[in-house]
Amino acid sequence: MKNIPVVMIIFGGSGDLAHRKLYPALFNLYEQGLIHDNFAVIGTARRPWSHEYLREQVSDAIHETHDQVDENDVKRFASHFYYQSHDVTNVEHYETLKKLAQELDDRYSAQGNRLFYMAMAPRFFGTIATHINDQSLTGSGFNRIVVEKPFGHDLASAEELNKEITASFNEDDIFRIDHYLGKEMIQNIMPMRFTNPLIKDIWTSENVKNIQVTLAERLGVEARGGYYDTSGALRDMVQNHIFQIITLLAMPEPKDLSSSSIHKAKQDLLESMIIPTPEEVEKDFVRGQYLGSDNTFAYKKEPNVDPESTTETFVAGKVKFKKGPVADVPIYFRTGKEFKEKKNRIDIVLKHMNNPYGQAHSNNITIEIDPVSKIYITINGKKIDTSGIRRENLTYEFSKEEMAKVPDGYERLLHDVFVDDSTNFTHWSELKRYWEFIDTVEDAWQKENEKGNPKISQYLPYRMGPKEASDIFESPTEHWIYE
Ligand code: BG6
C-alpha cells in the first residue's frame, strides 16, 4: 500500500467514536503502511488534555480492540498524535490549530494534505465548517472532510449545513459517512445482484413480490436518550442506513464500478422514488415506543427523555420506485430498539407461481447482515418418503477464519477516504432525496401530534415490535418473513 502523507484533524478527539472506532482503524491502516511516516493526527476537544495524555488514550484504544500488538508499533503510531484544546466557537483557537497543522505538515512532510473529521455532536458541524473556511484551515494539497451522521435534522438544515461545508470543500471531497456502507454484507449486495444470472434475472418486478429490510436492535437507547429524543428511529436509522440499503437493492445496474457510475445509478433510481402523501403515511407507516419490563425502563422513563415524548423507537414503512428493475414492487422496512434479538437482514420475497404440485413454500433470498453474515435461498424439493414438498436453504457463508479477517466498517471507510474513493459514501443528491421522503413522514406525524391523539403503538420489550407493523402489507398474502 502506498504511504499517504496527511495531517488529520479530528474534531471530537476525546470522544467515544474516536476512541472505539477511529483510533483502532487508523492503527490498522498504519500497520498496513497506508499511513506511515508522513502523517500526524491532531485530536481536538474542549478538555485540557496534553499530547502525552492523548497518546495514552490512543494506546489504550488499541489495546482494547486488539488481542496482540507489537508495543513498539503502538508507541511509534501514538507518537504521531497531538492534542489541541479547542472551543469550536473561538476564532483564536482556530488560529492556533492552523499554526499547529502547518508546523506538523512541515515536520512530517505532509505535502499540504488535510483531512478533517467531524466526530462530535452534530450541532457543531456547521460552526466548524464555517471556521475552516473563515480561518482558512485548508492546506495547499488535498483537502477532504468526513462528516458523521446525522447530516442535518431535516432537508432545510441539511441544505444549510451543506452550504457551510461546500464553502470550503467540493462535493467530491465531502465524505458523508454511513457505517452500514462499510459492512461486509452490504458490500456483497452488488456482486450478488450483478454476477449471478440466477439472481439477476429474477430481480425484476415480474418476479419479486416484495422486499423486506429489518434492522432490529436488542438494546434500548441506553445513555443516548437526550440525542435520541430529538431524532427517533426514522431519522436515526431510516434516513441513512435503511435508505442506503434499499437504494443498493433497487438501483439499476451501474455502467461500471467507478464511484461516479454507481452514484449515477443510485441517483437515477432516487429521482423516481415515490414520496408518500399524508394519507399514505397514515396507512403505510407505523410508529411505536417500547414499554418497560421488571428491569428495564419504558422509553418515556429513560433518562433525558421527555415523559410525554412522541418520539418513535420503532418504525415500519413502505417505499416504491417508478423506475429500476423492481419498479412498483413494495419495499417494506422496519427498525426498532428492544427487539427480541439483534438482527439486521433483508428478505427478497419471490412471487408464487402455478405449479403441478399445487403447493410450494415461498422461494426467497435472504441476506443476513448482522450478527451473522450469510446469504441463503429457500428452495423447494421433495420429501424423502412422500411426494410432498420440503423446504431447505442453499447457503453462502463465510468460515470463522474468513470472518475474523473482515475489517471493521470504519477501517474500510477511512481507507476509502485516504485513497479518495467515495463509492461507499452518501452523495448530496441522495441525501437530499432521503430527507424529502423523511420530512414528508415527519410532517404527517407532526400534524397528527398536533391534533392531540397521535397513533404511537406501545410495544413490549424483547419481542418483535408492535403488532400493527403487520398491517402495512398491500395484500393479505404478504407477511414479515422474519418473525
Ligand atoms: C447508529 C444509530 O447509526 O446505528 C444507533 O445512531 C444504532 O442508534 C446503530 O444503534 C446501529 O448500528 P449497528 O452497526 O450496531 O447495527
mmCIF file with all atom_site columns, C-alpha atoms and ligand atoms in Angstrom, residues 149 179-180 183 217 224 227-228 236-237 240-241 337 342 344 370, ligand 1:
data_model
loop_
_atom_site.group_PDB
_atom_site.id
_atom_site.type_symbol
_atom_site.label_atom_id
_atom_site.label_alt_id
_atom_site.label_comp_id
_atom_site.label_asym_id
_atom_site.label_entity_id
_atom_site.label_seq_id
_atom_site.pdbx_PDB_ins_code
_atom_site.Cartn_x
_atom_site.Cartn_y
_atom_site.Cartn_z
_atom_site.occupancy
_atom_site.B_iso_or_equiv
_atom_site.pdbx_formal_charge
_atom_site.auth_seq_id
_atom_site.auth_comp_id
_atom_site.auth_asym_id
_atom_site.auth_atom_id
_atom_site.pdbx_PDB_model_num
ATOM   1  C CA . LYS A 1 149 ? -24.353 11.357 10.735 1.00 0.00 ? 149 LYS A CA 1
ATOM   2  C CA . HIS A 1 179 ? -21.032 2.921  8.614  1.00 0.00 ? 179 HIS A CA 1
ATOM   3  C CA . TYR A 1 180 ? -23.535 0.476  7.100  1.00 0.00 ? 180 TYR A CA 1
ATOM   4  C CA . LYS A 1 183 ? -20.347 -3.625 6.325  1.00 0.00 ? 183 LYS A CA 1
ATOM   5  C CA . GLU A 1 217 ? -31.763 -3.982 17.901 1.00 0.00 ? 217 GLU A CA 1
ATOM   6  C CA . ARG A 1 224 ? -28.243 8.469  24.407 1.00 0.00 ? 224 ARG A CA 1
ATOM   7  C CA . TYR A 1 227 ? -29.971 12.837 21.417 1.00 0.00 ? 227 TYR A CA 1
ATOM   8  C CA . TYR A 1 228 ? -32.431 10.109 20.557 1.00 0.00 ? 228 TYR A CA 1
ATOM   9  C CA . ASP A 1 236 ? -31.652 7.749  13.270 1.00 0.00 ? 236 ASP A CA 1
ATOM   10 C CA . MET A 1 237 ? -31.884 4.608  11.124 1.00 0.00 ? 237 MET A CA 1
ATOM   11 C CA . ASN A 1 240 ? -29.420 6.853  6.298  1.00 0.00 ? 240 ASN A CA 1
ATOM   12 C CA . HIS A 1 241 ? -28.835 3.128  6.813  1.00 0.00 ? 241 HIS A CA 1
ATOM   13 C CA . LYS A 1 337 ? -34.940 -0.743 19.689 1.00 0.00 ? 337 LYS A CA 1
ATOM   14 C CA . LYS A 1 342 ? -30.086 -8.050 17.262 1.00 0.00 ? 342 LYS A CA 1
ATOM   15 C CA . ASN A 1 344 ? -30.126 -6.982 10.509 1.00 0.00 ? 344 ASN A CA 1
ATOM   16 C CA . ASP A 1 370 ? -25.558 -8.887 11.497 1.00 0.00 ? 370 ASP A CA 1
HETATM 17 C C1 . BG6 B 2 .   ? -26.360 4.174  14.561 1.00 0.00 ? 1   BG6 B C1 1
HETATM 18 C C2 . BG6 B 2 .   ? -27.548 4.657  15.334 1.00 0.00 ? 1   BG6 B C2 1
HETATM 19 O O1 . BG6 B 2 .   ? -26.226 4.894  13.366 1.00 0.00 ? 1   BG6 B O1 1
HETATM 20 O O2 . BG6 B 2 .   ? -26.520 2.793  14.241 1.00 0.00 ? 1   BG6 B O2 1
HETATM 21 C C3 . BG6 B 2 .   ? -27.754 3.829  16.588 1.00 0.00 ? 1   BG6 B C3 1
HETATM 22 O O3 . BG6 B 2 .   ? -27.378 6.016  15.695 1.00 0.00 ? 1   BG6 B O3 1
HETATM 23 C C4 . BG6 B 2 .   ? -27.790 2.361  16.252 1.00 0.00 ? 1   BG6 B C4 1
HETATM 24 O O4 . BG6 B 2 .   ? -28.929 4.216  17.275 1.00 0.00 ? 1   BG6 B O4 1
HETATM 25 C C5 . BG6 B 2 .   ? -26.615 1.957  15.370 1.00 0.00 ? 1   BG6 B C5 1
HETATM 26 O O5 . BG6 B 2 .   ? -27.757 1.631  17.458 1.00 0.00 ? 1   BG6 B O5 1
HETATM 27 C C6 . BG6 B 2 .   ? -26.764 0.527  14.868 1.00 0.00 ? 1   BG6 B C6 1
HETATM 28 O O6 . BG6 B 2 .   ? -25.610 0.140  14.181 1.00 0.00 ? 1   BG6 B O6 1
HETATM 29 P P1 . BG6 B 2 .   ? -25.149 -1.377 14.106 1.00 0.00 ? 1   BG6 B P1 1
HETATM 30 O O7 . BG6 B 2 .   ? -23.943 -1.379 13.241 1.00 0.00 ? 1   BG6 B O7 1
HETATM 31 O O8 . BG6 B 2 .   ? -24.888 -1.812 15.507 1.00 0.00 ? 1   BG6 B O8 1
HETATM 32 O O9 . BG6 B 2 .   ? -26.305 -2.133 13.510 1.00 0.00 ? 1   BG6 B O9 1
#
